[in-house]
PDB file of C-alpha atoms in Angstrom:
ATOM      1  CA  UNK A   1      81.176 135.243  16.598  1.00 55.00           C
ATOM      2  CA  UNK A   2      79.908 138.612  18.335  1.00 85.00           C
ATOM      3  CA  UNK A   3      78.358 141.339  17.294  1.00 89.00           C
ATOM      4  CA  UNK A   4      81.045 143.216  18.460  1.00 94.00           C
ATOM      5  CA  UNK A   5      83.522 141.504  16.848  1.00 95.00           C
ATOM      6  CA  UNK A   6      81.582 141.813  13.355  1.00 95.00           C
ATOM      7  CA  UNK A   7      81.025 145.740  14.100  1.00 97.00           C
ATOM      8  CA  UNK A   8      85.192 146.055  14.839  1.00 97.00           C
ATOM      9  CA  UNK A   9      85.473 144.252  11.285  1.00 96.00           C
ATOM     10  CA  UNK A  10      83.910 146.572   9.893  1.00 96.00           C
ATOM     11  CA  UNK A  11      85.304 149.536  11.292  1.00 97.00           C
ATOM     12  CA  UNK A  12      88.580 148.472  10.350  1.00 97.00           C
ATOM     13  CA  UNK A  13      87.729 147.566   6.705  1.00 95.00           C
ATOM     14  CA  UNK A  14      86.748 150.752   6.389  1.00 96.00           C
ATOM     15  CA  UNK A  15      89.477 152.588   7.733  1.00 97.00           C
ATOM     16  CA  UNK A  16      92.283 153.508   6.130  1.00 97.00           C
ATOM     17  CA  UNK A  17      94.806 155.374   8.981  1.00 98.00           C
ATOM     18  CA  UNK A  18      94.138 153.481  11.584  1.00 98.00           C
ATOM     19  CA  UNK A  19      95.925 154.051  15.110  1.00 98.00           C
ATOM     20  CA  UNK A  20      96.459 152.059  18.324  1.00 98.00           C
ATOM     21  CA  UNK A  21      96.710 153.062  21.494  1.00 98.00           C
ATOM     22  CA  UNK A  22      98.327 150.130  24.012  1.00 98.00           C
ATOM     23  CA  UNK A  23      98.553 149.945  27.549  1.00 95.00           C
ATOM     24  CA  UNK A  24      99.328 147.238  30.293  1.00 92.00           C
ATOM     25  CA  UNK A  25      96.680 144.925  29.252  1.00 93.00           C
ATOM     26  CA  UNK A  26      98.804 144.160  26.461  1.00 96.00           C
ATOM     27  CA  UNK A  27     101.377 143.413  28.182  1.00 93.00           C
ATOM     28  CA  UNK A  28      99.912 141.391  30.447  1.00 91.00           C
ATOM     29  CA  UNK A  29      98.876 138.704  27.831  1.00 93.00           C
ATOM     30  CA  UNK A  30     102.453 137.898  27.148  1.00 93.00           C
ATOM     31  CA  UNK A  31     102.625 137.375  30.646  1.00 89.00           C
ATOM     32  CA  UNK A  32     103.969 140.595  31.973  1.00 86.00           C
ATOM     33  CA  UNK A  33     102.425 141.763  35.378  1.00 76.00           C
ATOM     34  CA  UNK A  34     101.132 145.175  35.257  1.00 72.00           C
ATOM     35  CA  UNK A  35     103.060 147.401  38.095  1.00 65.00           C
ATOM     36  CA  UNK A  36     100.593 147.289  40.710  1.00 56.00           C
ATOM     37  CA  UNK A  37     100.709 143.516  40.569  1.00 53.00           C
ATOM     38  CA  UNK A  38     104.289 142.525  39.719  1.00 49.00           C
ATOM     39  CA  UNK A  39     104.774 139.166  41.660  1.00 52.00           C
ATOM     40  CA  UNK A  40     105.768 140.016  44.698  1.00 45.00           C
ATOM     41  CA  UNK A  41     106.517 143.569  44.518  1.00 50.00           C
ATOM     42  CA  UNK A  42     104.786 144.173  47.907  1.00 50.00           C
ATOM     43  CA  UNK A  43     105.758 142.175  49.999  1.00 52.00           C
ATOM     44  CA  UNK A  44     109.307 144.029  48.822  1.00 54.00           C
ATOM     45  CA  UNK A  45     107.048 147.307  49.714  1.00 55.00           C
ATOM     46  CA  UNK A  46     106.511 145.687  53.355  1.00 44.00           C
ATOM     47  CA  UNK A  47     109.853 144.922  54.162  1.00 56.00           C
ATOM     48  CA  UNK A  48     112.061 147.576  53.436  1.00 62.00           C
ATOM     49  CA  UNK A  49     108.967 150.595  53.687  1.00 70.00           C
ATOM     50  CA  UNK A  50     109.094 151.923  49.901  1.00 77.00           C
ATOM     51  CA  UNK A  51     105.950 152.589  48.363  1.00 79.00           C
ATOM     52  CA  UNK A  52     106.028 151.540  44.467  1.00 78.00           C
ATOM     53  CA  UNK A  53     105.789 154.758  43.007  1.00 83.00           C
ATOM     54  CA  UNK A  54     109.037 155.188  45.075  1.00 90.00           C
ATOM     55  CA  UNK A  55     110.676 152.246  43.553  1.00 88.00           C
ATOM     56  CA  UNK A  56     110.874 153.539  39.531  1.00 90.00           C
ATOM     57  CA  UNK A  57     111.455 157.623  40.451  1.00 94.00           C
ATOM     58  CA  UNK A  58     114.037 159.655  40.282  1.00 97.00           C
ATOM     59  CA  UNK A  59     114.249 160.167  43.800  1.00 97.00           C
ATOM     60  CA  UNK A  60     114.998 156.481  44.159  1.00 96.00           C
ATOM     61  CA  UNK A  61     117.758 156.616  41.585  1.00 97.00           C
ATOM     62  CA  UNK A  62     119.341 159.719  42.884  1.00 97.00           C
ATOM     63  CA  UNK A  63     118.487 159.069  46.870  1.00 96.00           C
ATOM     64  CA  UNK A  64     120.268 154.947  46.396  1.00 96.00           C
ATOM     65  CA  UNK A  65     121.603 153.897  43.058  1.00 97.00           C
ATOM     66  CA  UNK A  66     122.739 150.579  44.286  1.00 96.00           C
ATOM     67  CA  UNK A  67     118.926 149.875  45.604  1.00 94.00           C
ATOM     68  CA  UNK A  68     117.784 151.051  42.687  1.00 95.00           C
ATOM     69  CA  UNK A  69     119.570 149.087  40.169  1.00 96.00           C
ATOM     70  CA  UNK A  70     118.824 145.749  42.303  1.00 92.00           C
ATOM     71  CA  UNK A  71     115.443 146.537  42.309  1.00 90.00           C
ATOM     72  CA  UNK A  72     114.668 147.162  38.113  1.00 91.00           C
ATOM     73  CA  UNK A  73     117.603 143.845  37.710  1.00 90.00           C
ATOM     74  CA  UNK A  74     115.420 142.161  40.002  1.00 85.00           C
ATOM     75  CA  UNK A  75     112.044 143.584  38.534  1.00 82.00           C
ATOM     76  CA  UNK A  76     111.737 144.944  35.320  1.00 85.00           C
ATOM     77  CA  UNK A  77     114.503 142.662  33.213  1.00 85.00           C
ATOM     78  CA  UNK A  78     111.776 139.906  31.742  1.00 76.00           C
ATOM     79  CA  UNK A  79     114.044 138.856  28.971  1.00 70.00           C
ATOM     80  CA  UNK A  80     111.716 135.444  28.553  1.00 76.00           C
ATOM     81  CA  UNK A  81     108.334 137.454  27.645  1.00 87.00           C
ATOM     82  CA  UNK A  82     107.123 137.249  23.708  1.00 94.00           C
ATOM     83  CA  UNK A  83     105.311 139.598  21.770  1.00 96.00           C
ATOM     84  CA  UNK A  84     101.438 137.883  21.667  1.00 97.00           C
ATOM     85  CA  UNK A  85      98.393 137.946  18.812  1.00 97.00           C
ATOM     86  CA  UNK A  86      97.549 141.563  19.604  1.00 98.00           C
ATOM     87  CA  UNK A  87     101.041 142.700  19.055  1.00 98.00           C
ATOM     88  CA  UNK A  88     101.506 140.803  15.534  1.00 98.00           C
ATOM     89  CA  UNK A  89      98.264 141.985  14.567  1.00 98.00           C
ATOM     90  CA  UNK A  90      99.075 145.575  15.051  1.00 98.00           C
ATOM     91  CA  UNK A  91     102.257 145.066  12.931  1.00 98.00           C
ATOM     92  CA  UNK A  92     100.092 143.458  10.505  1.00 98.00           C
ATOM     93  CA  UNK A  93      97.820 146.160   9.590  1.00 98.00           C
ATOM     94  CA  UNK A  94     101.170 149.220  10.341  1.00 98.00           C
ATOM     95  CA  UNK A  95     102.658 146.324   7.110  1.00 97.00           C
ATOM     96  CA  UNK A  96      99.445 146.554   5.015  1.00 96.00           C
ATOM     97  CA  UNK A  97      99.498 150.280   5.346  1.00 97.00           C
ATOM     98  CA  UNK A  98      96.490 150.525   7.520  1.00 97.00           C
ATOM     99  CA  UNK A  99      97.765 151.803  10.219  1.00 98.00           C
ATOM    100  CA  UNK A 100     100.206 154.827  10.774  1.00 97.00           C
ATOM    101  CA  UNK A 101     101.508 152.914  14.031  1.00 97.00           C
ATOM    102  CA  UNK A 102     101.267 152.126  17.639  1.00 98.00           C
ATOM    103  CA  UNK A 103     101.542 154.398  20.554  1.00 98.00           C
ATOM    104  CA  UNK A 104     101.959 152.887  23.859  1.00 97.00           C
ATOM    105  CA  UNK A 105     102.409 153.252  27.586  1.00 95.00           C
ATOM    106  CA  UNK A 106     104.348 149.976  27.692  1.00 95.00           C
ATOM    107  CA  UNK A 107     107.961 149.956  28.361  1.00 93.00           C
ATOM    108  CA  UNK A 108     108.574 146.229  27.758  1.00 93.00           C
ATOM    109  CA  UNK A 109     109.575 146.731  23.752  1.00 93.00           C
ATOM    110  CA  UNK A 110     107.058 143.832  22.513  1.00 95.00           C
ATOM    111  CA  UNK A 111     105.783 146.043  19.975  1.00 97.00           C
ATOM    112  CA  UNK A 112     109.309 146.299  18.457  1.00 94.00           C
ATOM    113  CA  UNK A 113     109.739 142.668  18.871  1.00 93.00           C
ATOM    114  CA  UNK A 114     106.889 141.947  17.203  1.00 96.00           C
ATOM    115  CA  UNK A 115     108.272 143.834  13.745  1.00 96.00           C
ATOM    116  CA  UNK A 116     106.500 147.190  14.358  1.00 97.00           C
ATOM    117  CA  UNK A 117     108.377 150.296  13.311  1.00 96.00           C
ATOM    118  CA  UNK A 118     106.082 153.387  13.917  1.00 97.00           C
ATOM    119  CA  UNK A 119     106.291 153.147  17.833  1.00 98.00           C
ATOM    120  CA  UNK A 120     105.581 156.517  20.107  1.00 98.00           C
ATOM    121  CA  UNK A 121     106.726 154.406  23.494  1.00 98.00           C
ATOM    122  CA  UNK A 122     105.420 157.641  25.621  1.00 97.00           C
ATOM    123  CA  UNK A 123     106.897 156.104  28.924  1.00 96.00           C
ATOM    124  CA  UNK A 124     110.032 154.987  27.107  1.00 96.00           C
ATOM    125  CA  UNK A 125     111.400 151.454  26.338  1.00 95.00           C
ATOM    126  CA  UNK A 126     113.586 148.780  28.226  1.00 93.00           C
ATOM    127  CA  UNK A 127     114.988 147.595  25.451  1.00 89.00           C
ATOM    128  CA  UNK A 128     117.993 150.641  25.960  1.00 94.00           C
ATOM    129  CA  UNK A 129     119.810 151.693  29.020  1.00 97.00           C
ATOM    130  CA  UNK A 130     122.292 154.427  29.354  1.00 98.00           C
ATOM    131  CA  UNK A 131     124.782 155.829  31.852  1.00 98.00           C
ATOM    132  CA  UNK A 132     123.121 158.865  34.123  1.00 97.00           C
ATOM    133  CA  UNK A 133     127.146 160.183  33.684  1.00 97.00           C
ATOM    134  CA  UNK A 134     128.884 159.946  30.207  1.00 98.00           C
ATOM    135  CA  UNK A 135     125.566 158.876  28.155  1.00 97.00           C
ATOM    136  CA  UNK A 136     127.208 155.641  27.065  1.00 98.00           C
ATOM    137  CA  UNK A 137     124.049 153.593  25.820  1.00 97.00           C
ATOM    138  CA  UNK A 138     123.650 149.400  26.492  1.00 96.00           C
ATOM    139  CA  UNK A 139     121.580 147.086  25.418  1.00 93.00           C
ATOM    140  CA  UNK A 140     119.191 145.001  27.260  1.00 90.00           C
ATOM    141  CA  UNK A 141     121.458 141.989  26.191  1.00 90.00           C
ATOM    142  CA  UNK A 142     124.640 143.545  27.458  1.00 93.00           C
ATOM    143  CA  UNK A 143     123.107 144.408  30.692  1.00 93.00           C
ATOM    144  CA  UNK A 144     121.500 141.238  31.261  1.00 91.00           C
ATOM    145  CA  UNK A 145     124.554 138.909  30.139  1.00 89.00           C
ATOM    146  CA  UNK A 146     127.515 141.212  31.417  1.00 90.00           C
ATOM    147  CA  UNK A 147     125.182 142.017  34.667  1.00 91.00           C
ATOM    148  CA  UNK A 148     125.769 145.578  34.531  1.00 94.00           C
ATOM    149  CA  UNK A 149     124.334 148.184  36.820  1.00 95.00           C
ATOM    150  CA  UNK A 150     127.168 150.827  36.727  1.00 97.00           C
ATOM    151  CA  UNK A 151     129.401 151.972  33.749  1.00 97.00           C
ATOM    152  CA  UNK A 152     133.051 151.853  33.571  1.00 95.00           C
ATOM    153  CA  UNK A 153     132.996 155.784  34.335  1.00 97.00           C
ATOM    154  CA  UNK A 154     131.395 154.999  37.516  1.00 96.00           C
ATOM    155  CA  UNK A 155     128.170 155.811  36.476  1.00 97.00           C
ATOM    156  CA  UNK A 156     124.811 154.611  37.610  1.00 97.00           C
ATOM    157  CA  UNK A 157     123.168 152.232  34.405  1.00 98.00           C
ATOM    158  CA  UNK A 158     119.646 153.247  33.930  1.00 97.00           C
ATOM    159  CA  UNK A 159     116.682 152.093  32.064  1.00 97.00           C
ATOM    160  CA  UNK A 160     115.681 154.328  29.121  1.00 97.00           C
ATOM    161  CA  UNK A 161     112.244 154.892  30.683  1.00 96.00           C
ATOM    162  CA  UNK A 162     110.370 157.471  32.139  1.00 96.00           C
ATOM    163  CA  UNK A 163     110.839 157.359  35.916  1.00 96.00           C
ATOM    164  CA  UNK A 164     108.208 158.817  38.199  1.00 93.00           C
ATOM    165  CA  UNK A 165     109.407 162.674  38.919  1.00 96.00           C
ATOM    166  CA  UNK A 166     109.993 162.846  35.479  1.00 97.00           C
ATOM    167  CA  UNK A 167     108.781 164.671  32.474  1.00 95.00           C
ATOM    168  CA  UNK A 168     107.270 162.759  28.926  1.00 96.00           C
ATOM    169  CA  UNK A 169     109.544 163.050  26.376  1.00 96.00           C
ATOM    170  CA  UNK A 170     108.736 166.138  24.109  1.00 97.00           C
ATOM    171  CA  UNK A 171     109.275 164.675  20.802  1.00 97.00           C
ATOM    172  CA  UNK A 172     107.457 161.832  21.348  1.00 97.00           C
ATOM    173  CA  UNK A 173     104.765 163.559  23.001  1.00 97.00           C
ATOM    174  CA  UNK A 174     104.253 165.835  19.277  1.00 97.00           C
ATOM    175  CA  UNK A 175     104.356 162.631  17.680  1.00 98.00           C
ATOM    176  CA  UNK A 176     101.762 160.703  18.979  1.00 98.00           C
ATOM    177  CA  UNK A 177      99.560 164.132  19.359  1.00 98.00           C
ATOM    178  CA  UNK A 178     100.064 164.247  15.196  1.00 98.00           C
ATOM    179  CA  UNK A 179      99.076 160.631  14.936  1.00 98.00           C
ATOM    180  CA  UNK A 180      96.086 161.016  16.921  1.00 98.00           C
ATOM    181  CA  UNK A 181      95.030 164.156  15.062  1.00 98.00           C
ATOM    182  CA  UNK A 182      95.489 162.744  11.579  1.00 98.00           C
ATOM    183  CA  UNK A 183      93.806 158.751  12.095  1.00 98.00           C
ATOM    184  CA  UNK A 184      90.428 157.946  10.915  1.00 98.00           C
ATOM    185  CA  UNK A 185      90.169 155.116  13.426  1.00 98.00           C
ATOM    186  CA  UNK A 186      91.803 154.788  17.097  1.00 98.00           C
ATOM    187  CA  UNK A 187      92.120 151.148  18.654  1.00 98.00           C
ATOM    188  CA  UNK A 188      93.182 151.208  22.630  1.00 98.00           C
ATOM    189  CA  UNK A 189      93.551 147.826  23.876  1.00 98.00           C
ATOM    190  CA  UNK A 190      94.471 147.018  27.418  1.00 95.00           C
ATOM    191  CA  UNK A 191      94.695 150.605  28.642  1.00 95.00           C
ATOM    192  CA  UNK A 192      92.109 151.853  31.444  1.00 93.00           C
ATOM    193  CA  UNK A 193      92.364 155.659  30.137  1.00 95.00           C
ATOM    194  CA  UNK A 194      93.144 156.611  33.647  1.00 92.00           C
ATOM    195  CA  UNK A 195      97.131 157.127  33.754  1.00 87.00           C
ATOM    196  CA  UNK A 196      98.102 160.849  32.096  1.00 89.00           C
ATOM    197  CA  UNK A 197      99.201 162.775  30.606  1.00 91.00           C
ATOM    198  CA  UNK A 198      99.256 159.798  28.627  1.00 90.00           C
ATOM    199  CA  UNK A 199      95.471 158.978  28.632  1.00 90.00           C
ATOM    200  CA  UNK A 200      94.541 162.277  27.562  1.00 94.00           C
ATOM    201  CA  UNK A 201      96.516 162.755  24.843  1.00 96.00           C
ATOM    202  CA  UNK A 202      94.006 160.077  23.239  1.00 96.00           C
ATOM    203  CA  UNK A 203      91.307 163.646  23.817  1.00 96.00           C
ATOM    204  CA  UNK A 204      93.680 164.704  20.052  1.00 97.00           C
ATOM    205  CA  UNK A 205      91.617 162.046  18.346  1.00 97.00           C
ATOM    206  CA  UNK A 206      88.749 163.639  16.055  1.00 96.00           C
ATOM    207  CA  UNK A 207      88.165 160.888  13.932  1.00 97.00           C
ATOM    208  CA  UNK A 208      85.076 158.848  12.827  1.00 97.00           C
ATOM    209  CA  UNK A 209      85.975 155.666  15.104  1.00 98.00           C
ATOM    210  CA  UNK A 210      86.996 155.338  18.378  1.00 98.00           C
ATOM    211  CA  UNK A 211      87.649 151.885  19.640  1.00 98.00           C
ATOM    212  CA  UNK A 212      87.924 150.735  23.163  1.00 98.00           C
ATOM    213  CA  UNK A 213      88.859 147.141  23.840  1.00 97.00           C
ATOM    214  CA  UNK A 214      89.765 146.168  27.601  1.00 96.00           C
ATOM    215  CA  UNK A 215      88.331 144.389  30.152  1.00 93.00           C
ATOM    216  CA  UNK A 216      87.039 146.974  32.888  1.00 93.00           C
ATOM    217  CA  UNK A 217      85.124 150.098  31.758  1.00 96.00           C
ATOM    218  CA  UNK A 218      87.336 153.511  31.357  1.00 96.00           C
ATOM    219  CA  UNK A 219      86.744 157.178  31.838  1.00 96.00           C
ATOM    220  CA  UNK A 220      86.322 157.568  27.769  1.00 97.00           C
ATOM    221  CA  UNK A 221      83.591 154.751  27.176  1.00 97.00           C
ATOM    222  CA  UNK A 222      80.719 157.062  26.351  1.00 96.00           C
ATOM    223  CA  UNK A 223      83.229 158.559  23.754  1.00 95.00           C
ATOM    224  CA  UNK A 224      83.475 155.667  21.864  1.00 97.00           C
ATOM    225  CA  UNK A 225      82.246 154.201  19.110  1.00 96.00           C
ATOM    226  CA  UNK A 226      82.662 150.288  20.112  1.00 98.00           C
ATOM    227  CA  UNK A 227      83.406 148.992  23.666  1.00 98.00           C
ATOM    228  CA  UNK A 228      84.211 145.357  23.784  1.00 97.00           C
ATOM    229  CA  UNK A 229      85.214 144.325  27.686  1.00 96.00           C
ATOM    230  CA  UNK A 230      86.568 141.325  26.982  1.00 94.00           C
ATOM    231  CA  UNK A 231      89.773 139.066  26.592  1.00 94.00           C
ATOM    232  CA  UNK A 232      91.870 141.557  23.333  1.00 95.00           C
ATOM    233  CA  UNK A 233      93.683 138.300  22.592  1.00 96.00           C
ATOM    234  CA  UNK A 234      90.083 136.359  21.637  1.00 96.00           C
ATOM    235  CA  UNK A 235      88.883 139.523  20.277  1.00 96.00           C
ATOM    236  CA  UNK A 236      91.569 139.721  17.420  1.00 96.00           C
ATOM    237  CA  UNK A 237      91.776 135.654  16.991  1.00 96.00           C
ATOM    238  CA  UNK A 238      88.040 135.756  15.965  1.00 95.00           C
ATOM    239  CA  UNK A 239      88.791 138.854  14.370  1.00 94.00           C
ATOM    240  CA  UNK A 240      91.453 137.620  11.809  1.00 93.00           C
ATOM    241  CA  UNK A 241      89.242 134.626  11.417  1.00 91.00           C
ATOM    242  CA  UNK A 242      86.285 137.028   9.783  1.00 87.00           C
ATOM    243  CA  UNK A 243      89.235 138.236   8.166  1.00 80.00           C
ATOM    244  CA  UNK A 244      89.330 134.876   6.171  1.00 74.00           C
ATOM    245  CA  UNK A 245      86.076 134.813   5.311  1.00 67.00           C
TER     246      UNK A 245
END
């Protein structure tokens, strides 16, 4: 057992509005590759000359919506990925009333998978799709099972996330900024701190603890309280078992 991992134990035990902060690290435990490493995604760059920022904007959507819907069916639609340790834990301690929730740059809906309820999903969530026309909403299911990429209206079907080109969403923007503001303790796990807005808005925080698990060192680490660069998914399993203790 670390020191780290006995210094995190603490913090937590003694915090009592705790908030996480979750990036693609997470994500990538369940077994979901981060964007600039999907599986694949460029050698699709090198054959048809997109660059990936390209492939999830606006411009992409507006510019080819056929393209673009083969590419997030093809892509983005991991219907086989399962919330991991991390995630339950986080729903654990939101449960216990530890936690005032999770804010995340994930779109992949694990957190709500895993039973969490208090979710700021700042780059939206692919767990809803709507028509760009008439605003009819689907579900993952539906689009997966009835393989839909254009609504009965003749709309384009698109992802309920935030596409490059596009603005964060407002309200949950003031959300997260009033979570950060009011915690004790912030958690990020599997974030590098680099991607904003959405890394700064961690800057809100003025708590006593600031918590940085991940396995590469960020832009915030001499903010912190506790860095711990390694494996999240160990880092909780020995945590819960000090837990037991």
């Amino acid at each position: 057992m670390s020191a780290n991992v006995s210094q995190l134990n603490k913090i937590i035990s003694e915090s009592n509005n705790i908030v996480f902060f979750t990036g693609a690290g997470v994500s990538v435990a369940s077994g979901i590759p981060d964007f600039r490493s999907m599986g694949g995604l460029f050698d699709e760059i090198s054959k048809d000359g997109y660059e990936p920022e390209y492939l999830l904007s606006i411009n992409h959507l507006e510019d080819n919506p056929q393209n673009f819907v083969n590419f997030y069916r093809k892509r983005l639609l991991l219907a086989d990925k399962q919330p991991n340790n991390v995630h339950y834990y986080i729903e654990k301690l939101e449960r216990q009333g530890k936690s005032s929730g999770v804010i995340t740059q994930n779109i992949d809906g694990l957190h709500h998978d895993a039973g969490s309820r208090n979710i700021d999903e700042l780059h939206g969530s692919l767990a809803k799709f709507y028509c760009t026309e008439c605003t009819r909403t689907y579900s993952k299911n539906e689009i997966i099972s009835d393989d839909i990429g254009f609504c009965r209206c003749g709309g384009v079907v698109r992802p309920d996330i935030v596409l490059y080109g596009e603005m964060l969403n407002e309200q949950t923007v003031f959300s997260a900024i009033s979570k950060f503001q009011e915690a004790d303790t912030l958690v990020v796990l599997g974030s590098s701190l680099v991607v904003n807005p959405a890394a700064y808005l961690t800057t809100h925080f003025k708590g006593r603890h600031f918590v940085i698990i991940n396995k590469d060192a960020t832009p915030y680490d001499d903010n912190a309280t506790l860095v711990i660069n390694e494996d999240m998914t160990h880092v909780i399993s020995e945590l819960e078992k000090l837990e037991e203790i």
